[in-house]
Amino acid sequence: MKVAVVGATGMVGEVMLKVLAERNFPLTELIPVASERSVGKTISYKGQDYKVVGLADAVAMKPDVALFSAGGDTSLEWAPKFAEAGTTVVDNSSAWRMDATKKLIVPEINANELTKDDKIIANPNCSTIQLVMALAPLHKKYTMKRVVVSTYQSVSGTGVKAVKQLENEIAGIEGEMAYPYPIGRNALPHCDVFLDNGYTKEEMKLAKEPQKILNDTSFSVSATAVRIPTAGGHSESVNVEFENDFELADVRKLLSETPGVVVQDNTDTNTYPMPIYAHDKDDVFVGRIRRDETQKNTLNMWIVADNLRKGAATNTIQIAEYLIANKLI
Ligand SMILES: NC(=O)c1ccc[n+]([C@@H]2O[C@H](COP(=O)([O-])OP(=O)(O)OC[C@H]3O[C@@H](n4cnc5c(N)ncnc54)[C@H](OP(=O)(O)O)[C@@H]3O)[C@@H](O)[C@H]2O)c1
């Protein structure tokens, strides 16, 4: 496989290279791609150096697959050019996620929708992926009516510039700001841009993407997305109302039997998911599983995952692996 990593110098791109190497992805040629600012820089992969190339050169090299994490505008302009050249694109930006002609895939849930004709495939938003990983098996068994989610999102979700802002604040250095306010010792109820309805774009991704992934509009999701000064992963407080009642023991059992989900839930030993434990892992961690005592058939839980791995790089690479395993590229 000739593989282009578009955005190879970014937060997600770097993790993408790490995960490709770890999983021994069947890669025969790597094409690291970034903006004109980075062309000519060297990227190391499995001990070998590769020169970063620009987008036009990468298209001309006709990769088999291009893993995109270079922002929505780059995807909108360039993913179709790769697709025209015969490359299958798996895109991490929000550019194609809600396009009715594109699939939005979490491999554990809906990879079976993929066909040879899918030349641009969308990877869901990081906070959506960890949410649906836990919701999908519960929805299948108990039928969700309504989900209320509040996120506690890592600065690594904004990219290199935001991680630098937090590091600068901790070191007492004045530098470039990724956010309109300091993020250290703060919580910003503001992830991505505000929309006309008063929600942020991140909140609307959480509202809409789960319906598309689960291919079901019969449930609704209401979200508040908050940026906090953590770096290891995103956390989510999730309240789910079901049509049908459940036993907490069955919920724990079902989640612990779900591939890619790990239950960490023991209040006697202070065991619950946290970003410092989720960091650098591919699993989605679920804990604080308890009944909402104010409403029937309703569950509360706490979900944590590394937004750069299962929330981005790992999910993208799992999609590419599925395509290869099923001879779809
Ligand atoms: N961070 C997350 O948790 C996360 C999760 C899911 C999805 N995503 C999505 O993944 C994408 C990248 O996020 P990130 O956090 O990795 O951002 P980042 O750290 O800012 O990196 C951006 C990458 O895109 C490249 N790039 C920017 N403009 C470009 C252009 N015009 N042409 C070619 N390459 C260009 C940059 O290259 P230079 O180094 O040359 O500037 C860099 O490699 C975004 O669409 C984001 O929404 C991020």
CSV table of C-alpha atoms and ligand atoms in Angstrom, one decimal, residues 5-14 33-39 41 52-55 68-75 77-78 91-95 97 123-127 129 154-162 192 202 205 227 234 306-309 311-313, ligand 1:
chain,number,residue,atom,x,y,z
A,5,VAL,CA,-0.7,11.0,5.5
A,6,VAL,CA,-2.1,14.5,4.9
A,7,GLY,CA,-1.3,16.7,7.8
A,8,ALA,CA,1.6,14.6,8.9
A,9,THR,CA,3.2,17.4,10.9
A,10,GLY,CA,0.1,18.0,13.0
A,11,MET,CA,-1.1,16.6,16.3
A,12,VAL,CA,-3.3,13.9,14.7
A,13,GLY,CA,-0.8,13.3,11.8
A,14,GLU,CA,2.0,12.5,14.3
A,33,VAL,CA,2.0,15.6,3.2
A,34,ALA,CA,1.6,19.1,4.9
A,35,SER,CA,1.3,22.7,4.0
A,36,GLU,CA,3.8,24.6,1.9
A,37,ARG,CA,5.4,25.7,5.2
A,38,SER,CA,6.6,22.2,5.9
A,39,VAL,CA,7.5,21.0,2.4
A,41,LYS,CA,11.0,18.9,6.3
A,52,VAL,CA,7.3,16.1,3.4
A,53,VAL,CA,5.7,16.9,0.1
A,54,GLY,CA,2.9,19.3,-1.0
A,55,LEU,CA,-0.6,18.2,-1.9
A,68,PHE,CA,-6.4,13.2,5.9
A,69,SER,CA,-6.1,15.4,9.0
A,70,ALA,CA,-5.3,18.8,7.7
A,71,GLY,CA,-8.5,20.8,8.4
A,72,GLY,CA,-11.9,21.1,6.6
A,73,ASP,CA,-10.9,23.5,3.9
A,74,THR,CA,-7.9,21.3,2.8
A,75,SER,CA,-10.2,18.3,2.7
A,77,GLU,CA,-10.5,21.1,-1.9
A,78,TRP,CA,-8.1,18.2,-2.1
A,91,ASP,CA,-10.9,12.1,6.3
A,92,ASN,CA,-10.7,13.3,9.9
A,93,SER,CA,-12.1,16.8,9.3
A,94,SER,CA,-15.8,17.8,9.6
A,95,ALA,CA,-15.9,18.5,5.8
A,97,ARG,CA,-19.3,14.0,7.7
A,123,ASN,CA,-14.1,9.8,10.3
A,124,PRO,CA,-16.5,11.2,13.0
A,125,ASN,CA,-15.7,13.9,15.5
A,126,CYS,CA,-13.5,12.8,18.4
A,127,SER,CA,-16.1,13.3,21.1
A,129,ILE,CA,-16.6,8.4,18.5
A,154,SER,CA,-8.5,18.2,26.1
A,155,VAL,CA,-6.5,21.0,24.5
A,156,SER,CA,-4.9,18.4,22.1
A,157,GLY,CA,-8.3,18.4,20.4
A,158,THR,CA,-7.7,21.9,19.1
A,159,GLY,CA,-4.3,21.1,17.6
A,160,VAL,CA,-0.6,22.0,18.1
A,161,LYS,CA,-1.3,25.7,18.7
A,162,ALA,CA,-3.6,25.1,21.7
A,192,ASP,CA,-15.2,25.2,17.7
A,202,GLU,CA,-18.8,20.9,18.2
A,205,LYS,CA,-21.6,17.5,15.7
A,227,ARG,CA,-12.6,22.9,26.8
A,234,HIS,CA,-11.7,13.9,26.3
A,306,ASP,CA,-7.7,9.6,23.9
A,307,ASN,CA,-9.1,12.0,21.3
A,308,LEU,CA,-5.9,11.7,19.2
A,309,ARG,CA,-6.1,7.9,19.1
A,311,GLY,CA,-11.0,9.8,18.5
A,312,ALA,CA,-8.9,10.3,15.4
A,313,ALA,CA,-5.8,8.4,14.2
B,1,LIG,N1,-6.9,17.0,17.5
B,1,LIG,C1,-7.9,16.1,17.6
B,1,LIG,O1,-8.2,15.5,18.6
B,1,LIG,C2,-8.7,15.8,16.4
B,1,LIG,C3,-9.6,14.8,16.5
B,1,LIG,C4,-10.4,14.5,15.3
B,1,LIG,C5,-10.2,15.2,14.2
B,1,LIG,N2,-9.3,16.2,14.2
B,1,LIG,C6,-9.3,17.0,12.9
B,1,LIG,O2,-8.0,16.7,12.3
B,1,LIG,C7,-7.5,17.8,11.6
B,1,LIG,C8,-6.1,18.2,12.1
B,1,LIG,O3,-6.2,18.4,13.5
B,1,LIG,P1,-4.8,18.6,14.3
B,1,LIG,O4,-5.3,18.7,15.7
B,1,LIG,O5,-3.8,17.6,14.0
B,1,LIG,O6,-4.3,20.0,13.9
B,1,LIG,P2,-2.9,20.7,13.8
B,1,LIG,O7,-2.0,20.1,14.9
B,1,LIG,O8,-3.0,22.1,13.8
B,1,LIG,O9,-2.2,20.1,12.4
B,1,LIG,C9,-2.7,20.5,11.2
B,1,LIG,C10,-2.0,19.8,10.1
B,1,LIG,O10,-2.6,20.1,8.8
B,1,LIG,C11,-1.6,20.7,8.0
B,1,LIG,N3,-2.2,21.7,7.1
B,1,LIG,C12,-2.8,22.9,7.6
B,1,LIG,N4,-3.2,23.6,6.5
B,1,LIG,C13,-2.8,22.9,5.4
B,1,LIG,C14,-2.9,23.1,4.0
B,1,LIG,N5,-3.5,24.2,3.5
B,1,LIG,N6,-2.4,22.2,3.1
B,1,LIG,C15,-1.8,21.1,3.6
B,1,LIG,N7,-1.7,20.8,4.9
B,1,LIG,C16,-2.2,21.7,5.8
B,1,LIG,C17,-0.6,21.2,8.9
B,1,LIG,O11,0.7,21.3,8.2
B,1,LIG,P3,1.8,22.4,8.7
B,1,LIG,O12,2.5,21.8,9.8
B,1,LIG,O13,2.6,22.5,7.5
B,1,LIG,O14,1.1,23.7,9.0
B,1,LIG,C18,-0.5,20.1,10.0
B,1,LIG,O15,0.2,19.0,9.5
B,1,LIG,C19,-8.6,18.9,11.8
B,1,LIG,O16,-9.5,18.9,10.7
B,1,LIG,C20,-9.3,18.5,13.0
B,1,LIG,O17,-10.6,18.9,13.1
B,1,LIG,C21,-8.6,16.6,15.2
